[in-house]
PDB file of C-alpha atoms in Angstrom:
ATOM      1  CA  CYS A  28     114.246 -58.090 -59.871  1.00  0.00           C
ATOM      2  CA  ILE A  29     115.760 -56.398 -56.973  1.00  0.00           C
ATOM      3  CA  SER A  30     113.985 -55.674 -53.545  1.00  0.00           C
ATOM      4  CA  SER A  31     113.011 -52.101 -52.753  1.00  0.00           C
ATOM      5  CA  LEU A  32     113.240 -50.116 -49.407  1.00  0.00           C
ATOM      6  CA  ASP A  33     109.556 -49.193 -50.152  1.00  0.00           C
ATOM      7  CA  GLY A  34     108.644 -52.735 -50.184  1.00  0.00           C
ATOM      8  CA  PHE A  35     110.090 -53.595 -46.648  1.00  0.00           C
ATOM      9  CA  MET A  36     108.536 -50.286 -45.357  1.00  0.00           C
ATOM     10  CA  ASP A  37     105.183 -51.749 -46.464  1.00  0.00           C
ATOM     11  CA  ALA A  38     105.895 -55.024 -44.912  1.00  0.00           C
ATOM     12  CA  ILE A  39     106.834 -53.480 -41.751  1.00  0.00           C
ATOM     13  CA  ARG A  40     103.878 -50.822 -41.744  1.00  0.00           C
ATOM     14  CA  ALA A  41     101.711 -53.896 -42.196  1.00  0.00           C
ATOM     15  CA  ARG A  42     102.807 -55.559 -38.952  1.00  0.00           C
ATOM     16  CA  ILE A  43     104.120 -53.439 -36.731  1.00  0.00           C
ATOM     17  CA  ALA A  44     101.207 -52.356 -34.812  1.00  0.00           C
ATOM     18  CA  ASN A  45     100.288 -55.953 -34.047  1.00  0.00           C
ATOM     19  CA  MET A  46     103.314 -57.575 -33.428  1.00  0.00           C
ATOM     20  CA  PRO A  47     107.044 -57.110 -32.991  1.00  0.00           C
ATOM     21  CA  VAL A  48     109.181 -56.588 -35.819  1.00  0.00           C
ATOM     22  CA  PHE A  49     112.859 -57.972 -35.575  1.00  0.00           C
ATOM     23  CA  LEU A  50     115.004 -56.184 -38.279  1.00  0.00           C
ATOM     24  CA  SER A  51     118.438 -57.865 -39.355  1.00  0.00           C
ATOM     25  CA  THR A  52     120.523 -56.110 -41.728  1.00  0.00           C
ATOM     26  CA  ASP A  53     124.442 -55.605 -41.906  1.00  0.00           C
ATOM     27  CA  ASP A  54     123.930 -51.789 -43.177  1.00  0.00           C
ATOM     28  CA  ALA A  55     124.111 -49.204 -40.333  1.00  0.00           C
ATOM     29  CA  GLY A  56     122.484 -46.347 -42.346  1.00  0.00           C
ATOM     30  CA  LEU A  57     119.815 -48.503 -43.236  1.00  0.00           C
ATOM     31  CA  GLU A  58     119.296 -49.529 -39.795  1.00  0.00           C
ATOM     32  CA  GLY A  59     119.170 -46.230 -38.524  1.00  0.00           C
ATOM     33  CA  MET A  60     116.685 -44.932 -41.338  1.00  0.00           C
ATOM     34  CA  PHE A  61     114.298 -47.894 -40.226  1.00  0.00           C
ATOM     35  CA  LYS A  62     114.550 -47.177 -36.596  1.00  0.00           C
ATOM     36  CA  ARG A  63     113.814 -43.537 -37.205  1.00  0.00           C
ATOM     37  CA  THR A  64     110.879 -44.438 -39.144  1.00  0.00           C
ATOM     38  CA  PHE A  65     109.890 -47.285 -37.113  1.00  0.00           C
ATOM     39  CA  PRO A  66     110.750 -46.584 -33.436  1.00  0.00           C
ATOM     40  CA  GLY A  67     109.334 -49.794 -32.164  1.00  0.00           C
ATOM     41  CA  LEU A  68     111.645 -52.045 -34.290  1.00  0.00           C
ATOM     42  CA  VAL A  69     113.470 -54.535 -32.480  1.00  0.00           C
ATOM     43  CA  THR A  70     117.235 -55.054 -33.658  1.00  0.00           C
ATOM     44  CA  PHE A  71     120.320 -56.676 -32.208  1.00  0.00           C
ATOM     45  CA  PRO A  72     122.911 -54.564 -31.100  1.00  0.00           C
ATOM     46  CA  LYS A  73     125.646 -55.248 -33.509  1.00  0.00           C
ATOM     47  CA  ARG A  74     129.270 -53.718 -33.876  1.00  0.00           C
ATOM     48  CA  TYR A  75     129.287 -51.928 -37.033  1.00  0.00           C
ATOM     49  CA  HIS A  76     132.866 -51.262 -38.570  1.00  0.00           C
ATOM     50  CA  THR A  77     134.059 -49.957 -41.984  1.00  0.00           C
ATOM     51  CA  ALA A  78     137.516 -51.926 -42.527  1.00  0.00           C
ATOM     52  CA  GLY A  79     137.710 -55.258 -44.528  1.00  0.00           C
ATOM     53  CA  VAL A  80     134.685 -57.058 -46.474  1.00  0.00           C
ATOM     54  CA  ARG A  81     132.356 -57.490 -43.483  1.00  0.00           C
ATOM     55  CA  THR A  82     130.553 -54.528 -41.925  1.00  0.00           C
ATOM     56  CA  THR A  83     129.728 -56.575 -39.085  1.00  0.00           C
ATOM     57  CA  PRO A  84     131.694 -59.427 -37.048  1.00  0.00           C
ATOM     58  CA  ILE A  85     130.657 -62.770 -38.251  1.00  0.00           C
ATOM     59  CA  ALA A  86     129.510 -63.662 -34.568  1.00  0.00           C
ATOM     60  CA  ASP A  87     126.811 -61.022 -35.030  1.00  0.00           C
ATOM     61  CA  ALA A  88     125.628 -62.005 -38.171  1.00  0.00           C
ATOM     62  CA  LEU A  89     125.316 -65.871 -36.707  1.00  0.00           C
ATOM     63  CA  SER A  90     123.461 -64.371 -33.907  1.00  0.00           C
ATOM     64  CA  GLU A  91     121.046 -62.531 -36.154  1.00  0.00           C
ATOM     65  CA  MET A  92     120.639 -65.683 -38.014  1.00  0.00           C
ATOM     66  CA  LEU A  93     119.652 -67.655 -35.201  1.00  0.00           C
ATOM     67  CA  LEU A  94     117.172 -65.104 -33.893  1.00  0.00           C
ATOM     68  CA  LEU A  95     115.849 -64.794 -37.511  1.00  0.00           C
ATOM     69  CA  GLY A  96     115.106 -68.406 -37.346  1.00  0.00           C
ATOM     70  CA  ARG A  97     113.218 -68.019 -34.185  1.00  0.00           C
ATOM     71  CA  CYS A  98     110.788 -65.519 -35.928  1.00  0.00           C
ATOM     72  CA  ARG A  99     107.078 -66.284 -36.935  1.00  0.00           C
ATOM     73  CA  ARG A 100     107.782 -65.137 -40.560  1.00  0.00           C
ATOM     74  CA  ILE A 101     110.822 -63.846 -42.386  1.00  0.00           C
ATOM     75  CA  VAL A 102     110.829 -61.321 -45.057  1.00  0.00           C
ATOM     76  CA  GLY A 103     113.872 -61.475 -46.855  1.00  0.00           C
ATOM     77  CA  THR A 104     115.518 -59.733 -49.851  1.00  0.00           C
ATOM     78  CA  TYR A 105     115.916 -61.231 -53.204  1.00  0.00           C
ATOM     79  CA  TYR A 106     119.473 -61.954 -52.709  1.00  0.00           C
ATOM     80  CA  SER A 107     119.622 -62.728 -48.964  1.00  0.00           C
ATOM     81  CA  SER A 108     120.903 -66.074 -48.261  1.00  0.00           C
ATOM     82  CA  PHE A 109     121.390 -65.130 -44.536  1.00  0.00           C
ATOM     83  CA  SER A 110     117.416 -64.839 -44.290  1.00  0.00           C
ATOM     84  CA  LYS A 111     116.746 -67.989 -46.697  1.00  0.00           C
ATOM     85  CA  PHE A 112     119.123 -69.907 -44.382  1.00  0.00           C
ATOM     86  CA  SER A 113     117.325 -68.973 -41.338  1.00  0.00           C
ATOM     87  CA  ALA A 114     114.003 -69.669 -42.480  1.00  0.00           C
ATOM     88  CA  ILE A 115     114.908 -73.019 -43.518  1.00  0.00           C
ATOM     89  CA  TRP A 116     117.127 -73.608 -39.957  1.00  0.00           C
ATOM     90  CA  GLY A 117     113.936 -72.541 -38.177  1.00  0.00           C
ATOM     91  CA  GLU A 118     111.500 -73.863 -40.246  1.00  0.00           C
ATOM     92  CA  VAL A 119     109.873 -70.542 -40.669  1.00  0.00           C
ATOM     93  CA  GLU A 120     107.473 -69.149 -43.402  1.00  0.00           C
ATOM     94  CA  TYR A 121     109.870 -67.094 -45.930  1.00  0.00           C
ATOM     95  CA  PHE A 122     108.396 -63.945 -48.031  1.00  0.00           C
ATOM     96  CA  GLU A 123     110.707 -62.298 -50.294  1.00  0.00           C
ATOM     97  CA  VAL A 124     110.359 -58.412 -51.560  1.00  0.00           C
ATOM     98  CA  ARG A 125     110.799 -58.165 -55.173  1.00  0.00           C
ATOM     99  CA  GLY A 126     110.473 -54.857 -56.143  1.00  0.00           C
ATOM    100  CA  ARG A 127     107.778 -53.519 -54.108  1.00  0.00           C
ATOM    101  CA  GLU A 128     105.680 -56.986 -53.892  1.00  0.00           C
ATOM    102  CA  CYS A 129     106.219 -59.202 -51.040  1.00  0.00           C
ATOM    103  CA  SER A 130     105.368 -63.305 -51.766  1.00  0.00           C
ATOM    104  CA  ARG A 131     106.244 -66.802 -50.699  1.00  0.00           C
ATOM    105  CA  ASN A 132     109.481 -67.850 -51.767  1.00  0.00           C
ATOM    106  CA  SER A 133     109.002 -71.210 -53.636  1.00  0.00           C
ATOM    107  CA  PHE A 134     112.529 -72.431 -52.974  1.00  0.00           C
ATOM    108  CA  VAL A 135     112.408 -72.126 -49.162  1.00  0.00           C
ATOM    109  CA  ASP A 136     108.747 -73.714 -49.340  1.00  0.00           C
ATOM    110  CA  ARG A 137     110.424 -76.853 -51.214  1.00  0.00           C
ATOM    111  CA  MET A 138     112.950 -76.987 -48.558  1.00  0.00           C
ATOM    112  CA  LEU A 139     110.493 -76.514 -45.622  1.00  0.00           C
ATOM    113  CA  LEU A 140     108.201 -79.442 -47.484  1.00  0.00           C
ATOM    114  CA  PRO A 141     109.894 -82.384 -45.191  1.00  0.00           C
ATOM    115  CA  ALA A 142     109.300 -80.037 -42.243  1.00  0.00           C
ATOM    116  CA  VAL A 143     105.653 -79.506 -43.012  1.00  0.00           C
ATOM    117  CA  TYR A 144     104.960 -83.394 -43.817  1.00  0.00           C
ATOM    118  CA  ARG A 145     106.346 -84.067 -40.346  1.00  0.00           C
ATOM    119  CA  ALA A 146     104.050 -82.009 -38.368  1.00  0.00           C
ATOM    120  CA  THR A 147     100.926 -83.357 -40.311  1.00  0.00           C
ATOM    121  CA  LEU A 148     102.333 -86.850 -38.962  1.00  0.00           C
ATOM    122  CA  GLN A 149     102.098 -85.603 -35.308  1.00  0.00           C
TER     123      GLN A 149
END
């Protein structure tokens, strides 16, 4: 099952009135559409280009991954290794949009188990 734009819009809509929402994407058109729909979205100022395999420089991608890891919660797509890595690196709750549904990701939960265990010891 792939992630839908409607699922992401629902997740943003549910939170943007109460807290900042950071959007991370390597798709300039998608970023523009989301920023028009949700003017309060926070984004990292990337340099998009169309030549080559990547749409953004790797330094921009790394910056976004590190910023994502500082968020309270991450909502990613079904195939987003960047989002999953950021959640694990930052020890952050990770939710995944599949179709229009948004639910916790069991792989990331298992990877975070040691971090959760450490937190209960303190």
